[in-house]
mmCIF file of C-alpha atoms and ligand atoms in Angstrom:
data_model
loop_
_atom_site.group_PDB
_atom_site.id
_atom_site.type_symbol
_atom_site.label_atom_id
_atom_site.label_comp_id
_atom_site.label_asym_id
_atom_site.label_seq_id
_atom_site.Cartn_x
_atom_site.Cartn_y
_atom_site.Cartn_z
ATOM 1 C CA UNK A 1 15.954 -1.176 17.114
ATOM 2 C CA UNK A 2 12.204 -1.412 16.792
ATOM 3 C CA UNK A 3 10.162 -4.145 18.429
ATOM 4 C CA UNK A 4 9.048 -6.073 15.346
ATOM 5 C CA UNK A 5 10.490 -9.350 14.140
ATOM 6 C CA UNK A 6 11.614 -8.722 10.587
ATOM 7 C CA UNK A 7 10.947 -12.315 9.538
ATOM 8 C CA UNK A 8 7.308 -12.218 10.699
ATOM 9 C CA UNK A 9 4.953 -13.133 7.879
ATOM 10 C CA UNK A 10 2.665 -10.198 7.120
ATOM 11 C CA UNK A 11 0.915 -11.625 4.086
ATOM 12 C CA UNK A 12 0.401 -15.099 2.696
ATOM 13 C CA UNK A 13 -1.501 -15.992 -0.466
ATOM 14 C CA UNK A 14 -2.527 -19.587 -1.111
ATOM 15 C CA UNK A 15 -3.931 -20.445 -4.520
ATOM 16 C CA UNK A 16 -5.489 -17.035 -5.140
ATOM 17 C CA UNK A 17 -7.762 -17.056 -8.212
ATOM 18 C CA UNK A 18 -9.835 -14.151 -9.461
ATOM 19 C CA UNK A 19 -12.587 -14.331 -12.050
ATOM 20 C CA UNK A 20 -14.618 -11.412 -13.300
ATOM 21 C CA UNK A 21 -18.152 -11.512 -14.740
ATOM 22 C CA UNK A 22 -18.958 -14.888 -13.213
ATOM 23 C CA UNK A 23 -21.825 -16.671 -14.972
ATOM 24 C CA UNK A 24 -21.802 -14.268 -17.901
ATOM 25 C CA UNK A 25 -20.540 -14.935 -21.436
ATOM 26 C CA UNK A 26 -17.688 -12.532 -20.644
ATOM 27 C CA UNK A 27 -16.496 -14.545 -17.602
ATOM 28 C CA UNK A 28 -12.726 -14.434 -17.412
ATOM 29 C CA UNK A 29 -10.098 -15.652 -14.963
ATOM 30 C CA UNK A 30 -7.342 -13.053 -14.510
ATOM 31 C CA UNK A 31 -5.368 -14.498 -11.568
ATOM 32 C CA UNK A 32 -4.649 -18.226 -11.758
ATOM 33 C CA UNK A 33 -3.755 -19.622 -8.345
ATOM 34 C CA UNK A 34 -1.091 -17.343 -6.885
ATOM 35 C CA UNK A 35 1.045 -18.384 -3.905
ATOM 36 C CA UNK A 36 3.112 -15.740 -2.189
ATOM 37 C CA UNK A 37 4.485 -14.808 1.211
ATOM 38 C CA UNK A 38 5.710 -11.389 2.339
ATOM 39 C CA UNK A 39 7.564 -10.808 5.562
ATOM 40 C CA UNK A 40 8.020 -7.519 7.385
ATOM 41 C CA UNK A 41 11.468 -6.929 5.972
ATOM 42 C CA UNK A 42 10.332 -7.349 2.353
ATOM 43 C CA UNK A 43 10.667 -4.307 0.110
ATOM 44 C CA UNK A 44 9.074 -5.592 -3.047
ATOM 45 C CA UNK A 45 8.435 -4.312 -6.545
ATOM 46 C CA UNK A 46 5.464 -5.831 -8.398
ATOM 47 C CA UNK A 47 6.036 -5.498 -12.121
ATOM 48 C CA UNK A 48 4.449 -6.846 -15.291
ATOM 49 C CA UNK A 49 2.870 -5.713 -18.547
ATOM 50 C CA UNK A 50 -0.357 -3.754 -18.571
ATOM 51 C CA UNK A 51 -3.240 -6.210 -18.065
ATOM 52 C CA UNK A 52 -1.110 -8.816 -16.271
ATOM 53 C CA UNK A 53 -3.207 -8.496 -13.084
ATOM 54 C CA UNK A 54 -1.181 -6.163 -10.842
ATOM 55 C CA UNK A 55 -4.052 -3.887 -9.797
ATOM 56 C CA UNK A 56 -6.418 -6.838 -9.381
ATOM 57 C CA UNK A 57 -3.884 -8.451 -7.055
ATOM 58 C CA UNK A 58 -3.304 -5.238 -5.104
ATOM 59 C CA UNK A 59 -7.050 -4.760 -4.578
ATOM 60 C CA UNK A 60 -7.334 -8.316 -3.233
ATOM 61 C CA UNK A 61 -4.294 -7.948 -0.983
ATOM 62 C CA UNK A 62 -5.694 -4.629 0.277
ATOM 63 C CA UNK A 63 -9.004 -6.340 1.182
ATOM 64 C CA UNK A 64 -10.856 -4.057 -1.239
ATOM 65 C CA UNK A 65 -11.928 -7.088 -3.266
ATOM 66 C CA UNK A 66 -12.253 -10.815 -2.520
ATOM 67 C CA UNK A 67 -10.627 -13.659 -4.413
ATOM 68 C CA UNK A 68 -12.892 -16.122 -6.219
ATOM 69 C CA UNK A 69 -10.989 -18.962 -4.578
ATOM 70 C CA UNK A 70 -7.892 -19.432 -2.479
ATOM 71 C CA UNK A 71 -7.061 -17.863 0.864
ATOM 72 C CA UNK A 72 -5.329 -14.695 1.943
ATOM 73 C CA UNK A 73 -3.804 -14.481 5.418
ATOM 74 C CA UNK A 74 -3.075 -11.017 6.786
ATOM 75 C CA UNK A 75 -0.961 -11.096 9.961
ATOM 76 C CA UNK A 76 -1.927 -14.760 10.249
ATOM 77 C CA UNK A 77 -5.679 -14.210 9.963
ATOM 78 C CA UNK A 78 -7.626 -15.867 7.129
ATOM 79 C CA UNK A 79 -9.675 -13.143 5.420
ATOM 80 C CA UNK A 80 -11.663 -14.652 2.561
ATOM 81 C CA UNK A 81 -14.778 -15.450 4.552
ATOM 82 C CA UNK A 82 -14.322 -12.676 7.092
ATOM 83 C CA UNK A 83 -17.334 -10.393 7.399
ATOM 84 C CA UNK A 84 -16.987 -6.994 5.798
ATOM 85 C CA UNK A 85 -16.878 -4.981 9.050
ATOM 86 C CA UNK A 86 -13.919 -7.007 10.328
ATOM 87 C CA UNK A 87 -12.152 -6.740 7.004
ATOM 88 C CA UNK A 88 -12.587 -2.966 7.125
ATOM 89 C CA UNK A 89 -11.183 -2.803 10.666
ATOM 90 C CA UNK A 90 -8.247 -5.049 9.784
ATOM 91 C CA UNK A 91 -7.558 -2.971 6.668
ATOM 92 C CA UNK A 92 -7.513 0.212 8.748
ATOM 93 C CA UNK A 93 -5.151 -1.267 11.328
ATOM 94 C CA UNK A 94 -2.744 -3.145 9.120
ATOM 95 C CA UNK A 95 -2.643 -1.583 5.653
ATOM 96 C CA UNK A 96 -1.573 1.732 4.185
ATOM 97 C CA UNK A 97 -2.456 2.561 0.582
ATOM 98 C CA UNK A 98 -1.005 4.929 -1.926
ATOM 99 C CA UNK A 99 -2.876 4.998 -5.221
ATOM 100 C CA UNK A 100 -1.834 6.653 -8.441
ATOM 101 C CA UNK A 101 -4.461 9.314 -7.807
ATOM 102 C CA UNK A 102 -4.432 10.548 -4.281
ATOM 103 C CA UNK A 103 -8.146 10.869 -3.349
ATOM 104 C CA UNK A 104 -7.566 13.649 -0.824
ATOM 105 C CA UNK A 105 -10.584 15.315 0.744
ATOM 106 C CA UNK A 106 -10.764 18.798 -0.732
ATOM 107 C CA UNK A 107 -12.487 20.403 2.271
ATOM 108 C CA UNK A 108 -9.701 19.266 4.637
ATOM 109 C CA UNK A 109 -6.219 20.691 5.166
ATOM 110 C CA UNK A 110 -3.094 18.653 4.469
ATOM 111 C CA UNK A 111 -2.750 17.882 8.184
ATOM 112 C CA UNK A 112 -6.406 16.849 8.512
ATOM 113 C CA UNK A 113 -6.071 14.590 5.472
ATOM 114 C CA UNK A 114 -3.036 12.881 7.027
ATOM 115 C CA UNK A 115 -4.949 12.423 10.297
ATOM 116 C CA UNK A 116 -8.009 10.965 8.546
ATOM 117 C CA UNK A 117 -7.177 7.257 9.104
ATOM 118 C CA UNK A 118 -6.682 7.905 12.833
ATOM 119 C CA UNK A 119 -9.812 10.025 13.160
ATOM 120 C CA UNK A 120 -11.949 7.403 11.436
ATOM 121 C CA UNK A 121 -10.835 4.875 14.042
ATOM 122 C CA UNK A 122 -10.910 6.883 17.232
ATOM 123 C CA UNK A 123 -12.163 10.440 16.737
ATOM 124 C CA UNK A 124 -9.920 13.184 18.075
ATOM 125 C CA UNK A 125 -6.199 12.542 17.561
ATOM 126 C CA UNK A 126 -3.805 12.591 20.512
ATOM 127 C CA UNK A 127 -1.003 15.148 20.819
ATOM 128 C CA UNK A 128 1.512 12.409 19.976
ATOM 129 C CA UNK A 129 -0.426 11.544 16.800
ATOM 130 C CA UNK A 130 -0.603 15.198 15.794
ATOM 131 C CA UNK A 131 3.169 15.410 16.199
ATOM 132 C CA UNK A 132 3.605 12.241 14.159
ATOM 133 C CA UNK A 133 1.428 13.628 11.365
ATOM 134 C CA UNK A 134 3.326 16.939 11.336
ATOM 135 C CA UNK A 135 6.600 15.015 11.323
ATOM 136 C CA UNK A 136 5.501 12.958 8.323
ATOM 137 C CA UNK A 137 4.502 16.088 6.421
ATOM 138 C CA UNK A 138 7.922 17.570 7.186
ATOM 139 C CA UNK A 139 9.599 14.358 5.978
ATOM 140 C CA UNK A 140 7.829 14.646 2.626
ATOM 141 C CA UNK A 141 8.923 18.275 2.311
ATOM 142 C CA UNK A 142 5.678 19.954 3.356
ATOM 143 C CA UNK A 143 6.710 21.673 6.596
ATOM 144 C CA UNK A 144 4.845 24.993 6.822
ATOM 145 C CA UNK A 145 2.125 23.791 4.416
ATOM 146 C CA UNK A 146 0.132 21.778 6.977
ATOM 147 C CA UNK A 147 -2.873 24.084 6.804
ATOM 148 C CA UNK A 148 -3.197 24.293 3.051
ATOM 149 C CA UNK A 149 -6.127 22.666 1.314
ATOM 150 C CA UNK A 150 -5.343 20.290 -1.578
ATOM 151 C CA UNK A 151 -6.195 22.951 -4.194
ATOM 152 C CA UNK A 152 -3.463 25.171 -2.707
ATOM 153 C CA UNK A 153 -0.845 22.465 -3.307
ATOM 154 C CA UNK A 154 0.761 21.218 -6.520
ATOM 155 C CA UNK A 155 -0.059 17.745 -7.846
ATOM 156 C CA UNK A 156 3.225 16.382 -6.515
ATOM 157 C CA UNK A 157 2.643 17.945 -3.104
ATOM 158 C CA UNK A 158 -0.855 16.441 -2.960
ATOM 159 C CA UNK A 159 0.568 13.010 -3.716
ATOM 160 C CA UNK A 160 3.085 13.443 -0.900
ATOM 161 C CA UNK A 161 0.226 14.258 1.497
ATOM 162 C CA UNK A 162 -1.332 10.952 0.409
ATOM 163 C CA UNK A 163 1.946 9.161 1.201
ATOM 164 C CA UNK A 164 2.033 10.688 4.698
ATOM 165 C CA UNK A 165 -1.601 9.640 5.189
ATOM 166 C CA UNK A 166 -0.791 6.041 4.216
ATOM 167 C CA UNK A 167 1.980 5.866 6.815
ATOM 168 C CA UNK A 168 0.379 7.629 9.774
ATOM 169 C CA UNK A 169 -0.996 4.375 11.241
ATOM 170 C CA UNK A 170 2.424 2.689 10.945
ATOM 171 C CA UNK A 171 0.876 -0.099 8.887
ATOM 172 C CA UNK A 172 2.341 -3.609 8.766
ATOM 173 C CA UNK A 173 1.884 -3.551 4.987
ATOM 174 C CA UNK A 174 2.178 -0.632 2.590
ATOM 175 C CA UNK A 175 0.561 -1.059 -0.827
ATOM 176 C CA UNK A 176 1.326 1.408 -3.566
ATOM 177 C CA UNK A 177 0.043 1.378 -7.151
ATOM 178 C CA UNK A 178 2.283 3.588 -9.316
ATOM 179 C CA UNK A 179 2.772 6.030 -6.438
ATOM 180 C CA UNK A 180 5.344 8.176 -8.158
ATOM 181 C CA UNK A 181 3.790 8.170 -11.621
ATOM 182 C CA UNK A 182 2.893 11.841 -11.346
ATOM 183 C CA UNK A 183 5.964 13.039 -9.438
ATOM 184 C CA UNK A 184 9.159 14.728 -10.612
ATOM 185 C CA UNK A 185 12.418 12.829 -9.947
ATOM 186 C CA UNK A 186 13.252 14.719 -6.756
ATOM 187 C CA UNK A 187 9.823 14.103 -5.188
ATOM 188 C CA UNK A 188 9.833 10.474 -6.349
ATOM 189 C CA UNK A 189 13.203 9.913 -4.684
ATOM 190 C CA UNK A 190 11.955 11.456 -1.415
ATOM 191 C CA UNK A 191 8.853 9.282 -1.377
ATOM 192 C CA UNK A 192 10.953 6.211 -2.075
ATOM 193 C CA UNK A 193 13.319 7.070 0.798
ATOM 194 C CA UNK A 194 10.369 7.461 3.160
ATOM 195 C CA UNK A 195 9.074 3.999 2.179
ATOM 196 C CA UNK A 196 12.518 2.585 2.787
ATOM 197 C CA UNK A 197 12.761 4.220 6.184
ATOM 198 C CA UNK A 198 9.382 2.826 7.245
ATOM 199 C CA UNK A 199 10.417 -0.588 6.015
ATOM 200 C CA UNK A 200 13.606 -0.523 8.062
ATOM 201 C CA UNK A 201 12.463 1.299 11.202
ATOM 202 C CA UNK A 202 8.945 -0.033 11.637
ATOM 203 C CA UNK A 203 9.066 -3.323 9.747
ATOM 204 C CA UNK A 204 6.476 -2.142 7.254
ATOM 205 C CA UNK A 205 6.404 -4.632 4.373
ATOM 206 C CA UNK A 206 6.219 -2.782 1.051
ATOM 207 C CA UNK A 207 4.520 -3.996 -2.132
ATOM 208 C CA UNK A 208 4.992 -1.435 -4.838
ATOM 209 C CA UNK A 209 3.559 -1.572 -8.369
ATOM 210 C CA UNK A 210 5.920 0.386 -10.546
ATOM 211 C CA UNK A 211 6.995 0.775 -14.151
ATOM 212 C CA UNK A 212 9.811 3.024 -13.066
ATOM 213 C CA UNK A 213 13.195 1.241 -13.215
ATOM 214 C CA UNK A 214 14.661 3.955 -10.946
ATOM 215 C CA UNK A 215 12.415 2.515 -8.244
ATOM 216 C CA UNK A 216 12.321 -1.203 -9.014
ATOM 217 C CA UNK A 217 16.093 -1.514 -9.215
ATOM 218 C CA UNK A 218 16.323 -0.325 -5.608
ATOM 219 C CA UNK A 219 13.817 -2.900 -4.338
ATOM 220 C CA UNK A 220 15.307 -5.956 -2.608
ATOM 221 C CA UNK A 221 12.712 -8.246 -4.188
ATOM 222 C CA UNK A 222 10.974 -8.172 -7.558
ATOM 223 C CA UNK A 223 7.858 -10.178 -8.387
ATOM 224 C CA UNK A 224 6.904 -10.302 -12.061
ATOM 225 C CA UNK A 225 3.328 -11.053 -13.094
ATOM 226 C CA UNK A 226 2.588 -12.300 -16.602
ATOM 227 C CA UNK A 227 -0.992 -13.064 -17.704
ATOM 228 C CA UNK A 228 -2.150 -13.715 -14.157
ATOM 229 C CA UNK A 229 0.742 -15.971 -13.144
ATOM 230 C CA UNK A 230 3.848 -15.232 -11.094
ATOM 231 C CA UNK A 231 6.505 -15.493 -13.772
ATOM 232 C CA UNK A 232 9.439 -14.821 -11.449
ATOM 233 C CA UNK A 233 10.178 -13.843 -7.856
ATOM 234 C CA UNK A 234 13.735 -12.628 -7.435
ATOM 235 C CA UNK A 235 15.341 -11.650 -4.183
ATOM 236 C CA UNK A 236 18.350 -9.500 -4.975
ATOM 237 C CA UNK A 237 18.964 -7.572 -1.781
ATOM 238 C CA UNK A 238 19.166 -8.057 1.977
ATOM 239 C CA UNK A 239 15.952 -9.452 3.380
HETATM 240 N N1 LIG B 1 -13.786 -5.277 -13.304
HETATM 241 C C1 LIG B 1 -13.274 -6.013 -14.281
HETATM 242 N N2 LIG B 1 -14.067 -6.755 -15.078
HETATM 243 C C2 LIG B 1 -13.557 -7.525 -16.062
HETATM 244 N N3 LIG B 1 -12.239 -7.620 -16.347
HETATM 245 C C3 LIG B 1 -11.404 -6.889 -15.604
HETATM 246 C C4 LIG B 1 -11.860 -6.052 -14.545
HETATM 247 N N4 LIG B 1 -10.778 -5.444 -13.969
HETATM 248 C C5 LIG B 1 -9.694 -5.889 -14.646
HETATM 249 N N5 LIG B 1 -10.067 -6.754 -15.629
HETATM 250 C C6 LIG B 1 -9.166 -7.471 -16.540
HETATM 251 O O1 LIG B 1 -8.239 -8.190 -15.744
HETATM 252 C C7 LIG B 1 -6.958 -8.189 -16.348
HETATM 253 C C8 LIG B 1 -5.942 -7.634 -15.345
HETATM 254 O O2 LIG B 1 -6.211 -6.254 -15.147
HETATM 255 P P1 LIG B 1 -5.406 -5.363 -14.100
HETATM 256 O O3 LIG B 1 -5.403 -6.071 -12.811
HETATM 257 O O4 LIG B 1 -5.975 -3.997 -14.139
HETATM 258 O O5 LIG B 1 -3.932 -5.389 -14.715
HETATM 259 P P2 LIG B 1 -2.695 -4.380 -14.519
HETATM 260 O O6 LIG B 1 -2.924 -3.576 -13.295
HETATM 261 O O7 LIG B 1 -1.502 -5.290 -14.449
HETATM 262 O O8 LIG B 1 -2.645 -3.527 -15.755
HETATM 263 C C9 LIG B 1 -7.072 -7.370 -17.619
HETATM 264 O O9 LIG B 1 -7.265 -8.253 -18.693
HETATM 265 C C10 LIG B 1 -8.308 -6.538 -17.373
HETATM 266 O O10 LIG B 1 -8.933 -6.233 -18.587
HETATM 267 MG MG1 LIG B 2 -2.973 -1.481 -12.956
#
């Protein structure tokens, strides 16, 4: 067993509103007072029509953007008024991201890309961290390809490097926006299994935007956004 408490609250949203273009004729509110709590054991799909606010919400939860009003607690800490340097540090410690497009650094090898989040924080990685990074690459099917640059890997392989990079810090919260959109079924299934393993072994809460029913039907919780409101929040599996 790992040392986390699976009921620990990782994320809490209280009355999160988001407006764009404030003070302009085009001002628009796209999130209308969302309340939500995620605990470590939660493996959650975030679904909803295009334009319903999923990416806006993910950017706020990932501390890449701030809500217009409301509060967001990450591991118990209120973040809305937190200064940017502390938000950046908290993001690096607590959150792993997988975007639809992987944003790998072309000059770096697969292994160096995976180690990036650790190197940004502390410089040279330890032997244990190197082993962890190699292990993650092996788990996503890239053993023996550690020293390839992104342009020597297929699109699916590059996305799997990005998945390993998101997990190398053992984040408390994994955010993924359509992470398997560009993957074949086999690769998508492997990535999904890796998320599940991190959820179970390390208590990494998962919030996964997906249109893929093969993924959402295996999530224990499904939150549906509609026009900037939470339309439903269904817990169907073991929590
Ligand atoms: N930077 C922005 N400025 C103005 N409106 C935006 C901006 N980003 C998103 N929106 C609007 O917010 C709404 C939600 O968008 P988004 O969060 O991207 O939805 P989803 O990811 O569910 O497709 C949409 O109506 C979109 O047009
Ligand atoms: Mg989106």
